[in-house]
């Protein structure tokens, strides 16, 4: 039986274990950015290599697009000029490769042309979310593109890349050629599977022809498109067999999903661990080349299982290694239990895709700051009192203690976690409890004095007389402006997750851009309730990114959940819920409702901070007590505060 820690050779590279960190944008830097961004970029990847992950996929590198002058491409990764042709590309890549090599890793360049929106095999759509018809490439443009891939790969080789990976999945133009759904051509590049494979084959051959030295070339492919009109397992096997027979590639990196729907290739918690590893194994029967599987491998035990089951030769782990760069190292030391768990909140995606904020991780505020090194120990320890044991409070307390401060934390409840502990009761949020438990162990190991059952008031805080007071008292459920909310069958999302009785027919009123309303709806639907979600916003969950929402809505729909869009709650009158369209004002109603659940966000609980203002020299307010936001906001505020507490 093969083990995760058995060595393997892939083309020209050799590894002493089988965990890979596949390509992903992020690292909060840019290969071609300003010097500080480049340092960030390198530090992100080097830190993971130094912690034992020898093969890191690097960031996506965009191929130039054949566009008419002035066309401004949109969509994931759509770039007119691409990355390879930017001045300084080879020098920067060579320096990045040098640093990876010094750390003991391999340098990979993933070639991406994901902006399927401007160019495509046919003027058609790939899915149900983006509805901008692309330009269908003509034969001249395709020849140009094939040459461009070859020239670009040669530049990557000049930059000392060890691996060239072609991104032929995830809505890339290369996948669009492979897929019968998006490739409707009637020439030599469309129709039969062999014709649809032609462009990718020519691209691979152009790369081999342009790079004289030995180099590893791999294909990232979708095993099964899982969409009507797309290709499935059998055609994937044909692809693998054909490329294997031609001897032009060295490995296949396989996953399932697209970048807009269900399933998504960055699968949320609504899917199982390594859900498609067995399918990947079936695809792998068509080749004797190494197969890499990625998709919800969230811990070393799962990674081990994928390899032990023979489902893949290599296992790709992204989010768990974003959250815990030392995952592999800890496992080698027999300390995997100390690994900071990725809990699948998807803030690493949402921040960039939805809010256009820098890349970050909800549970690890050091992500994206690797180039700064750890927060330094302080020369003079200060006494710090943290009020509130939710995400912001626990993170402040832990980081401050790690810097050498003397920290105590007071919590009103008899456990840590605050509102996150409540949210963790929803079935799709179950992993949240892992991080709360990890935080508790971290505080314990750091010697932070945690006192439970303390309903802190200003007298007690002032009597304590600490140098610094941090108020992280969280938030309380917000109620909408509507009549009839004092009836017993009107509950908040918090009530429901804390176990309040709920009738069969439930209406969830969603006035929270975060995923909370859908998490509650999903939870109730899973428990057999007939759930209707009423939302006033254009989308049911505006802050949930497109990689995540499809999985949630698919399960909700399959379990009978229904959405009522663009409506607000006017009043609850016994079993009748009165609503109005938010745009036209048109009134309408839902009848025979047993329970109304208000998932309407939260209002800050900042009274203690107000009472202490001017009476404590170093007083701070953060997290939901300042303004309720995503989890990542709380941990990043904690980091920023502690970084300044010298
Ligand atoms: C923030 C983020 C950015 C990603 N960007 C890319 C990308 O540029 N190219 C790619 O092939 N996959 C990309 N992925 C997908 C990952 O490579 C991986 O397949 C996916 O996250 C599933 O693995 P995991 O469950 O271990 O996270 C990205 C994933 C994340 C979380
Ligand atoms: S933001 Fe969430 S999903 Fe992304 S790596 Fe961090 S914990 Fe995992």
XYZ file of C-alpha atoms and ligand atoms in Angstrom:
685
model
C 0.000 0.000 0.000
C 1.410 3.383 -1.007
C 1.782 5.979 1.727
C 1.612 9.761 1.602
C 5.226 9.878 2.684
C 6.515 7.564 -0.054
C 8.708 9.232 -2.687
C 7.594 9.741 -6.273
C 9.055 11.064 -9.521
C 6.957 13.159 -11.885
C 8.675 13.895 -15.179
C 11.875 15.711 -14.257
C 11.035 16.367 -10.612
C 11.310 14.063 -7.647
C 9.501 14.376 -4.351
C 9.978 12.604 -1.056
C 6.242 12.696 -0.299
C 3.010 13.065 -2.246
C 1.337 16.220 -0.959
C 1.264 19.061 -3.476
C -0.089 22.588 -3.130
C -1.769 23.162 -6.509
C -1.772 26.562 -8.187
C -3.889 29.310 -6.752
C -4.045 33.021 -6.974
C -3.406 34.750 -3.689
C -0.357 35.121 -1.565
C -1.410 38.742 -1.454
C 1.385 39.696 -3.770
C 2.195 39.593 -7.409
C 5.049 38.161 -9.374
C 5.118 41.331 -11.449
C 4.045 43.829 -8.821
C 6.089 46.396 -6.955
C 9.088 45.078 -5.027
C 7.086 44.716 -1.824
C 4.380 42.759 -3.650
C 6.998 40.482 -5.157
C 8.503 39.900 -1.716
C 5.037 39.031 -0.412
C 4.441 36.687 -3.303
C 7.723 34.832 -2.830
C 7.445 34.686 0.948
C 3.996 33.098 0.750
C 5.229 30.197 -1.358
C 8.683 29.871 0.187
C 7.192 29.572 3.667
C 5.211 26.546 2.544
C 8.203 24.972 0.804
C 10.334 25.505 3.892
C 7.629 23.690 5.835
C 8.085 20.663 3.604
C 5.722 21.081 0.639
C 8.199 20.539 -2.168
C 5.850 21.054 -5.094
C 3.892 24.294 -4.978
C 1.836 25.292 -7.973
C 2.496 29.003 -7.813
C 0.077 31.610 -8.991
C -1.773 31.429 -12.298
C 0.142 33.020 -15.162
C -2.006 34.494 -17.885
C -1.499 33.895 -21.573
C -1.909 36.847 -23.930
C -5.319 37.003 -25.552
C -5.980 37.631 -29.253
C -8.287 40.618 -28.889
C -9.126 43.622 -30.985
C -7.327 46.772 -29.759
C -9.181 48.467 -26.957
C -11.255 45.428 -25.975
C -11.365 45.255 -22.195
C -11.831 41.632 -21.126
C -13.776 40.856 -17.970
C -14.298 37.688 -15.980
C -12.028 35.569 -13.820
C -8.451 36.157 -14.846
C -9.256 37.835 -18.128
C -6.182 39.808 -19.139
C -5.537 41.345 -22.523
C -1.751 41.434 -22.335
C -1.186 38.374 -20.184
C 1.649 37.882 -17.756
C 4.373 36.300 -19.853
C 4.827 39.294 -22.149
C 5.161 41.869 -19.370
C 8.604 43.373 -19.071
C 10.652 41.812 -16.302
C 8.712 38.535 -16.344
C 11.688 36.246 -16.936
C 13.877 38.008 -14.356
C 11.186 37.940 -11.686
C 10.297 34.307 -12.384
C 13.979 33.336 -12.278
C 14.359 34.992 -8.873
C 11.189 33.302 -7.602
C 12.421 29.934 -8.932
C 15.812 30.498 -7.325
C 14.213 31.108 -3.947
C 12.018 28.017 -4.256
C 15.002 25.904 -5.288
C 17.050 27.203 -2.363
C 14.224 26.245 -0.021
C 14.091 22.751 -1.548
C 11.075 23.168 -3.816
C 10.113 23.065 -7.472
C 8.884 26.009 -9.490
C 5.667 25.609 -11.476
C 4.104 27.945 -13.996
C 0.429 27.369 -14.607
C -0.603 28.740 -17.995
C -4.081 30.188 -17.758
C -6.472 31.654 -20.289
C -9.465 31.639 -18.051
C -11.017 34.735 -19.487
C -13.359 32.581 -21.501
C -15.571 35.614 -21.679
C -13.703 37.405 -24.438
C -12.543 34.433 -26.523
C -13.866 30.915 -26.991
C -14.280 28.124 -29.534
C -17.879 29.178 -30.191
C -20.135 32.106 -29.445
C -21.931 30.284 -26.647
C -22.087 30.156 -22.857
C -20.382 27.731 -20.471
C -22.776 27.916 -17.555
C -25.707 29.620 -15.950
C -24.076 32.551 -14.248
C -22.047 34.578 -16.736
C -24.131 35.536 -19.733
C -21.747 37.471 -21.938
C -21.371 35.838 -25.315
C -17.679 35.445 -26.256
C -15.877 36.004 -29.526
C -15.438 32.730 -31.448
C -11.792 32.327 -32.416
C -11.042 31.869 -36.108
C -8.322 29.581 -37.445
C -5.759 32.383 -37.744
C -6.367 33.455 -34.161
C -6.040 29.863 -32.994
C -2.705 29.414 -34.795
C -1.564 32.651 -33.184
C -2.696 31.338 -29.804
C -0.873 28.031 -30.210
C 2.332 29.924 -31.053
C 1.723 32.256 -28.116
C 1.487 29.313 -25.711
C 4.773 27.966 -27.084
C 6.559 31.318 -26.813
C 5.144 31.951 -23.343
C 6.219 28.530 -22.092
C 9.703 29.181 -23.455
C 9.824 32.391 -21.402
C 8.796 30.377 -18.331
C 11.596 27.913 -19.056
C 14.008 30.858 -19.304
C 12.794 31.787 -15.829
C 13.958 28.366 -14.578
C 10.511 26.853 -14.170
C 10.616 23.126 -13.508
C 6.990 22.445 -14.391
C 4.602 23.869 -16.973
C 0.982 23.128 -16.164
C -1.789 23.799 -18.645
C -4.978 24.951 -17.034
C -7.414 22.986 -19.169
C -10.276 23.090 -16.674
C -12.004 25.703 -14.479
C -13.664 27.486 -17.425
C -10.380 28.042 -19.231
C -10.480 28.480 -23.016
C -8.618 25.167 -23.283
C -11.456 23.427 -21.442
C -13.994 25.226 -23.584
C -12.399 23.584 -26.624
C -12.529 20.143 -24.962
C -16.153 20.460 -23.918
C -19.014 19.613 -26.295
C -21.096 22.111 -24.335
C -18.968 25.087 -25.336
C -17.308 23.797 -28.489
C -19.931 23.872 -31.265
C -17.441 24.181 -34.094
C -17.943 22.323 -37.321
C -14.311 22.510 -38.486
C -11.358 20.297 -37.552
C -11.423 21.674 -33.964
C -15.001 20.705 -33.136
C -17.308 17.729 -33.230
C -15.555 14.487 -32.286
C -13.596 14.199 -29.018
C -10.409 13.960 -31.063
C -11.223 17.190 -32.902
C -12.071 18.982 -29.659
C -8.741 17.821 -28.211
C -6.837 19.176 -31.218
C -6.114 22.680 -29.891
C -4.826 21.371 -26.556
C -2.681 18.805 -28.375
C -1.212 21.515 -30.608
C -0.528 23.714 -27.586
C 1.307 20.888 -25.811
C 3.303 20.131 -28.955
C 4.181 23.807 -29.417
C 5.461 23.928 -25.844
C 7.562 20.804 -26.308
C 8.920 22.157 -29.597
C 9.914 25.530 -28.118
C 11.596 24.227 -24.957
C 14.754 22.346 -25.797
C 15.610 21.200 -22.274
C 13.835 18.487 -20.274
C 10.901 20.009 -18.399
C 7.821 18.554 -16.751
C 4.546 19.305 -18.519
C 1.182 18.509 -16.971
C -2.480 18.990 -17.731
C -5.029 20.186 -15.212
C -8.303 18.634 -16.308
C -11.858 18.212 -15.162
C -12.796 14.551 -14.671
C -16.483 15.110 -15.297
C -17.999 18.480 -16.149
C -21.223 17.536 -14.366
C -23.285 19.899 -16.456
C -25.797 19.167 -19.176
C -24.044 18.918 -22.527
C -20.576 18.669 -20.956
C -18.143 15.778 -21.124
C -17.974 12.994 -18.560
C -15.672 10.333 -17.175
C -15.428 8.305 -20.357
C -14.225 11.227 -22.417
C -11.776 12.211 -19.717
C -10.358 8.699 -19.925
C -10.014 9.082 -23.700
C -8.141 12.345 -23.176
C -5.764 10.784 -20.685
C -5.159 7.762 -22.901
C -4.487 9.890 -25.987
C -1.984 12.217 -24.293
C -0.316 9.256 -22.619
C 0.081 7.477 -25.961
C 1.623 10.596 -27.519
C 4.144 10.850 -24.696
C 3.974 14.645 -24.574
C 2.877 15.139 -20.961
C 4.159 13.875 -17.613
C 1.175 14.026 -15.269
C -2.512 14.811 -14.995
C -3.946 16.981 -12.236
C -7.624 16.113 -11.930
C -10.549 17.658 -10.158
C -14.258 18.234 -10.596
C -16.239 21.426 -10.855
C -16.410 24.844 -12.438
C -16.022 28.367 -11.153
C -19.632 29.320 -10.864
C -21.880 26.486 -9.814
C -22.500 23.118 -8.271
C -20.116 21.543 -7.771
C -17.477 24.209 -7.759
C -13.847 23.198 -7.897
C -13.291 25.018 -4.605
C -16.025 22.977 -2.999
C -17.684 24.419 0.109
C -18.597 22.455 3.222
C -21.807 21.210 1.602
C -19.654 18.555 -0.120
C -17.862 15.654 1.496
C -14.124 15.326 2.114
C -12.269 14.228 -1.047
C -15.693 13.594 -2.562
C -14.467 12.877 -6.090
C -11.262 10.979 -5.330
C -12.800 7.650 -6.350
C -14.004 9.162 -9.634
C -10.511 10.478 -10.188
C -9.199 6.950 -9.678
C -11.539 5.680 -12.389
C -10.200 8.280 -14.783
C -6.692 7.266 -13.818
C -7.199 3.724 -15.096
C -6.687 5.157 -18.598
C -3.065 6.127 -17.996
C 0.098 4.964 -16.306
C 1.246 8.545 -15.745
C 0.987 10.064 -12.243
C -2.460 11.362 -11.287
C -2.974 14.210 -8.842
C -6.336 14.601 -7.110
C -7.462 17.854 -5.472
C -10.743 18.826 -3.846
C -11.619 19.096 -0.165
C -8.610 17.259 1.142
C -8.608 19.196 4.373
C -6.226 17.283 6.598
C -3.369 14.824 6.495
C -5.564 11.867 7.427
C -7.740 12.436 4.348
C -4.655 12.928 2.184
C -3.230 9.660 3.482
C -6.498 7.890 2.743
C -6.634 9.124 -0.865
C -3.138 7.743 -1.455
C -3.684 4.544 0.542
C -6.905 3.831 -1.361
C -4.954 4.144 -4.598
C -7.278 6.912 -5.786
C -4.364 9.096 -6.863
C -0.567 9.132 -6.892
C -0.401 12.677 -5.543
C -2.826 14.653 -3.474
C -3.445 18.363 -3.897
C -4.148 20.452 -0.812
C -4.807 24.171 -1.097
C -7.047 25.643 1.566
C -5.709 23.516 4.413
C -2.206 24.703 3.501
C -3.343 28.310 3.242
C -4.669 28.074 6.792
C -1.792 25.977 8.134
C 1.458 26.313 6.182
C 3.107 23.789 8.536
C 0.504 21.061 8.014
C 2.918 18.539 6.536
C 5.721 19.360 8.937
C 3.402 18.915 11.923
C 2.174 15.589 10.546
C 5.748 14.387 10.129
C 6.368 15.279 13.758
C 3.234 13.410 14.820
C 1.581 16.681 15.826
C -1.128 17.023 13.225
C -3.599 17.715 16.014
C -1.833 21.037 16.527
C -2.505 22.132 12.952
C -4.667 25.220 12.605
C -7.753 23.857 10.824
C -9.204 25.271 7.626
C -12.910 25.512 8.361
C -14.179 26.241 4.873
C -15.570 29.729 5.370
C -14.198 30.601 1.917
C -13.073 34.076 2.920
C -9.885 33.394 0.937
C -12.094 33.538 -2.148
C -14.840 35.923 -1.103
C -12.602 38.787 -0.139
C -11.022 38.932 -3.556
C -13.898 37.808 -5.740
C -16.717 39.669 -4.006
C -15.174 42.548 -2.111
C -11.977 43.040 -4.137
C -9.963 43.115 -0.933
C -6.509 41.552 -0.574
C -6.200 37.794 -0.217
C -6.496 36.606 3.388
C -7.532 33.628 5.483
C -10.246 33.748 8.136
C -8.447 31.622 10.696
C -4.889 32.741 10.045
C -4.326 36.501 9.882
C -0.652 35.974 9.128
C -1.512 34.703 5.641
C -0.376 37.290 3.107
C 2.051 38.749 5.639
C 4.649 35.992 5.464
C 7.278 38.466 4.248
C 6.966 40.397 7.515
C 7.903 37.365 9.614
C 6.126 36.550 12.870
C 5.092 39.383 15.183
C 8.166 40.116 17.326
C 8.282 39.441 21.069
C 7.873 42.629 23.085
C 10.635 43.934 25.308
C 8.215 45.165 27.928
C 5.226 42.947 28.666
C 1.945 44.743 29.330
C -1.082 43.441 31.173
C -4.027 43.031 28.830
C -7.647 42.292 29.638
C -9.753 41.006 26.762
C -13.519 41.035 27.244
C -15.245 38.494 25.028
C -14.180 35.040 23.894
C -15.429 35.135 20.310
C -13.173 35.140 17.243
C -11.849 38.675 17.771
C -11.279 38.224 21.503
C -9.590 34.835 21.298
C -7.366 35.952 18.421
C -6.291 39.146 20.207
C -5.597 37.210 23.379
C -3.563 34.523 21.622
C -1.538 36.904 19.464
C -0.825 39.211 22.400
C 0.313 36.284 24.541
C 2.496 35.051 21.680
C 4.174 38.452 21.689
C 4.910 38.048 25.389
C 2.161 40.142 26.981
C 0.350 39.008 30.136
C -3.195 38.314 28.997
C -6.451 37.431 30.640
C -9.743 36.862 28.850
C -13.197 37.151 30.355
C -16.097 35.396 28.698
C -19.764 35.683 29.645
C -20.673 32.143 28.545
C -19.171 28.910 29.805
C -17.366 28.294 26.524
C -15.388 30.153 23.866
C -16.498 31.018 20.353
C -19.181 33.683 20.770
C -21.527 33.865 17.790
C -19.241 31.546 15.843
C -20.024 28.789 18.332
C -23.711 29.341 17.613
C -23.113 29.386 13.856
C -21.176 26.127 14.196
C -24.407 24.372 15.108
C -25.629 24.726 11.523
C -24.730 21.514 9.732
C -22.680 23.166 6.994
C -20.702 25.099 9.593
C -19.760 22.116 11.740
C -15.999 22.580 11.047
C -16.135 25.976 12.803
C -16.070 24.075 16.086
C -12.639 22.698 15.151
C -11.152 26.177 15.072
C -12.842 27.206 18.315
C -11.371 24.108 19.952
C -7.983 24.890 18.426
C -8.136 28.448 19.770
C -8.986 27.121 23.231
C -5.962 24.802 23.183
C -3.784 27.621 21.868
C -4.820 29.961 24.696
C -4.279 27.217 27.220
C -0.800 26.435 25.910
C 0.079 30.140 26.016
C -0.989 30.433 29.628
C -3.766 32.949 28.960
C -6.001 33.117 31.997
C -9.531 32.471 30.699
C -12.432 33.155 33.056
C -15.894 31.951 32.089
C -19.264 33.184 33.329
C -18.049 36.764 33.780
C -20.578 39.383 32.721
C -18.050 42.197 32.804
C -19.075 45.705 33.825
C -16.958 48.835 33.967
C -16.395 48.586 37.723
C -14.891 45.124 37.466
C -12.752 46.147 34.507
C -11.446 49.279 36.236
C -10.737 47.322 39.420
C -8.623 44.912 37.423
C -6.415 47.862 36.475
C -4.719 46.308 33.437
C -2.586 48.408 31.089
C -4.758 47.568 28.101
C -8.446 46.718 27.788
C -9.844 45.174 24.627
C -13.615 45.071 24.230
C -14.665 42.281 21.878
C -18.160 41.720 23.163
C -19.693 40.743 19.834
C -23.164 41.560 18.618
C -26.822 40.777 19.254
C -29.417 39.704 16.683
C -30.890 42.589 14.726
C -34.649 42.653 14.223
C -36.182 43.983 11.027
C -38.613 46.898 10.967
C -41.843 44.913 10.852
C -44.953 44.315 12.929
C -45.898 41.224 14.895
C -42.402 40.120 15.860
C -43.309 39.464 19.492
C -45.269 36.297 18.703
C -43.886 33.003 20.007
C -43.435 31.491 16.551
C -41.155 34.362 15.482
C -37.562 33.405 16.298
C -34.096 34.658 15.461
C -31.504 32.541 13.663
C -29.625 32.391 16.957
C -32.702 31.019 18.756
C -33.072 28.318 16.129
C -29.439 27.254 16.213
C -29.595 27.181 19.988
C -32.354 24.625 19.755
C -35.662 26.542 19.878
C -38.585 24.480 18.578
C -39.392 25.057 14.909
C -42.573 24.058 13.070
C -42.704 22.289 9.726
C -43.306 25.241 7.375
C -40.607 27.828 7.981
C -40.021 31.232 6.442
C -36.488 32.589 6.823
C -36.282 36.368 6.484
C -32.812 37.112 5.082
C -31.477 40.584 5.790
C -27.824 39.692 6.153
C -25.402 39.761 3.222
C -23.272 37.099 4.893
C -24.111 33.394 4.473
C -25.950 33.124 7.827
C -29.516 33.066 6.403
C -28.639 30.337 3.912
C -26.786 28.353 6.567
C -29.881 28.380 8.777
C -32.149 27.553 5.840
C -29.853 24.687 4.807
C -29.805 23.418 8.363
C -33.587 23.425 8.680
C -34.121 21.926 5.222
C -31.714 19.154 6.165
C -33.799 18.479 9.269
C -36.893 17.992 7.102
C -38.547 21.408 7.384
C -40.225 23.035 4.394
C -38.146 26.194 4.090
C -38.787 29.397 2.173
C -36.086 32.072 2.172
C -37.285 35.626 1.613
C -34.526 38.018 0.560
C -34.615 41.674 -0.379
C -31.223 41.803 -2.086
C -30.810 40.877 -5.770
C -28.885 37.729 -4.714
C -29.924 35.536 -1.790
C -26.493 35.988 -0.188
C -24.553 38.887 -1.715
C -21.313 38.239 0.186
C -21.168 34.557 -0.700
C -18.820 34.101 -3.639
C -19.784 32.341 -6.829
C -17.609 29.320 -6.043
C -19.603 28.696 -2.894
C -23.194 29.677 -3.509
C -23.985 26.961 -6.061
C -23.320 24.091 -3.680
C -25.485 25.658 -1.005
C -28.368 26.480 -3.326
C -28.193 23.066 -4.998
C -28.650 21.274 -1.699
C -31.340 23.671 -0.534
C -33.296 23.153 -3.729
C -32.873 19.379 -3.626
C -34.259 19.378 -0.101
C -37.299 21.386 -1.073
C -36.092 24.859 -0.078
C -37.598 27.745 -2.023
C -36.513 31.345 -2.533
C -38.715 34.427 -2.658
C -36.536 37.195 -4.090
C -36.703 40.969 -3.736
C -39.147 40.981 -0.850
C -39.164 42.488 2.624
C -41.059 41.521 5.721
C -43.959 43.848 6.523
C -45.715 41.961 9.321
C -46.311 38.566 10.859
C -49.937 37.908 11.667
C -50.331 34.406 13.100
C -49.691 31.952 10.252
C -49.656 34.728 7.643
C -46.435 36.466 6.668
C -47.043 39.775 4.924
C -44.349 40.780 2.447
C -43.760 43.520 -0.104
C -41.619 43.663 -3.208
C -38.664 45.924 -2.357
C -38.724 47.614 -5.756
C -42.386 48.020 -6.643
C -43.832 47.927 -3.140
C -46.415 45.358 -4.301
C -47.809 43.575 -1.210
C -48.220 39.806 -1.095
C -48.321 37.127 1.567
C -47.272 33.612 2.498
C -49.897 31.555 4.335
C -49.859 28.579 6.692
C -46.449 29.434 8.097
C -45.542 27.670 11.349
C -42.318 29.495 12.197
C -40.690 32.734 11.064
C -36.909 32.869 11.440
C -35.289 36.293 11.408
C -31.790 36.088 9.955
C -31.319 39.825 9.807
C -27.733 40.359 10.877
C -26.550 41.721 14.181
C -26.049 45.003 15.982
C -22.812 45.718 17.858
C -22.737 45.209 21.607
C -20.428 48.085 22.448
C -21.944 49.437 25.690
C -18.984 48.434 27.823
C -16.623 50.276 25.522
C -18.763 53.403 25.733
C -18.800 53.175 29.537
C -15.015 52.824 29.711
C -14.182 55.569 27.244
C -11.794 58.103 28.805
C -11.277 55.924 31.887
C -8.722 53.457 30.522
C -5.592 54.767 28.847
C -5.355 51.996 26.262
C -8.904 50.979 25.355
C -9.815 49.158 22.150
C -12.984 47.990 20.441
C -12.984 45.435 17.663
C -14.722 42.627 15.834
C -18.509 42.484 15.703
C -18.654 44.829 18.702
C -17.361 47.513 16.341
C -19.276 46.401 13.232
C -20.423 42.856 12.397
C -18.518 41.516 9.413
C -17.056 38.242 8.172
C -14.883 36.101 10.443
C -11.789 37.211 8.546
C -12.457 40.823 9.548
C -12.345 39.931 13.241
C -9.063 38.035 13.047
C -7.412 40.669 10.869
C -8.474 43.448 13.237
C -7.025 41.399 16.083
C -3.735 41.081 14.226
C -3.587 44.799 13.440
C -4.289 45.702 17.057
C -1.700 43.341 18.512
C 0.909 44.383 15.934
C 0.676 47.885 17.394
C 0.760 46.837 21.066
C 4.462 47.240 21.807
C -8.069 31.403 -3.357
C -8.010 30.305 -4.379
C -7.544 30.586 -5.662
C -7.460 29.563 -6.620
N -6.915 29.830 -7.856
C -6.675 28.797 -8.717
C -5.957 28.993 -9.927
O -5.537 30.098 -10.237
N -5.734 27.922 -10.730
C -6.189 26.680 -10.424
O -5.980 25.746 -11.195
N -6.880 26.460 -9.278
C -7.113 27.473 -8.422
N -7.759 27.229 -7.235
C -8.245 25.863 -6.954
C -7.242 25.071 -6.158
O -6.082 24.805 -6.898
C -7.850 23.737 -5.677
O -8.133 22.944 -6.785
C -9.114 23.931 -4.866
O -8.935 24.934 -3.898
C -9.534 22.635 -4.185
O -8.551 22.225 -3.289
P -8.748 22.375 -1.686
O -10.049 21.729 -1.369
O -7.564 21.666 -1.117
O -8.761 23.829 -1.387
C -7.881 28.245 -6.282
C -8.353 27.988 -4.990
C -8.422 28.992 -4.043
C -8.919 28.660 -2.662
S -10.421 31.491 4.456
Fe -11.576 29.750 5.221
S -11.669 28.321 3.480
Fe -10.054 29.781 3.034
S -8.203 28.800 3.801
Fe -8.925 30.113 5.433
S -10.216 28.801 6.705
Fe -9.911 27.741 4.765
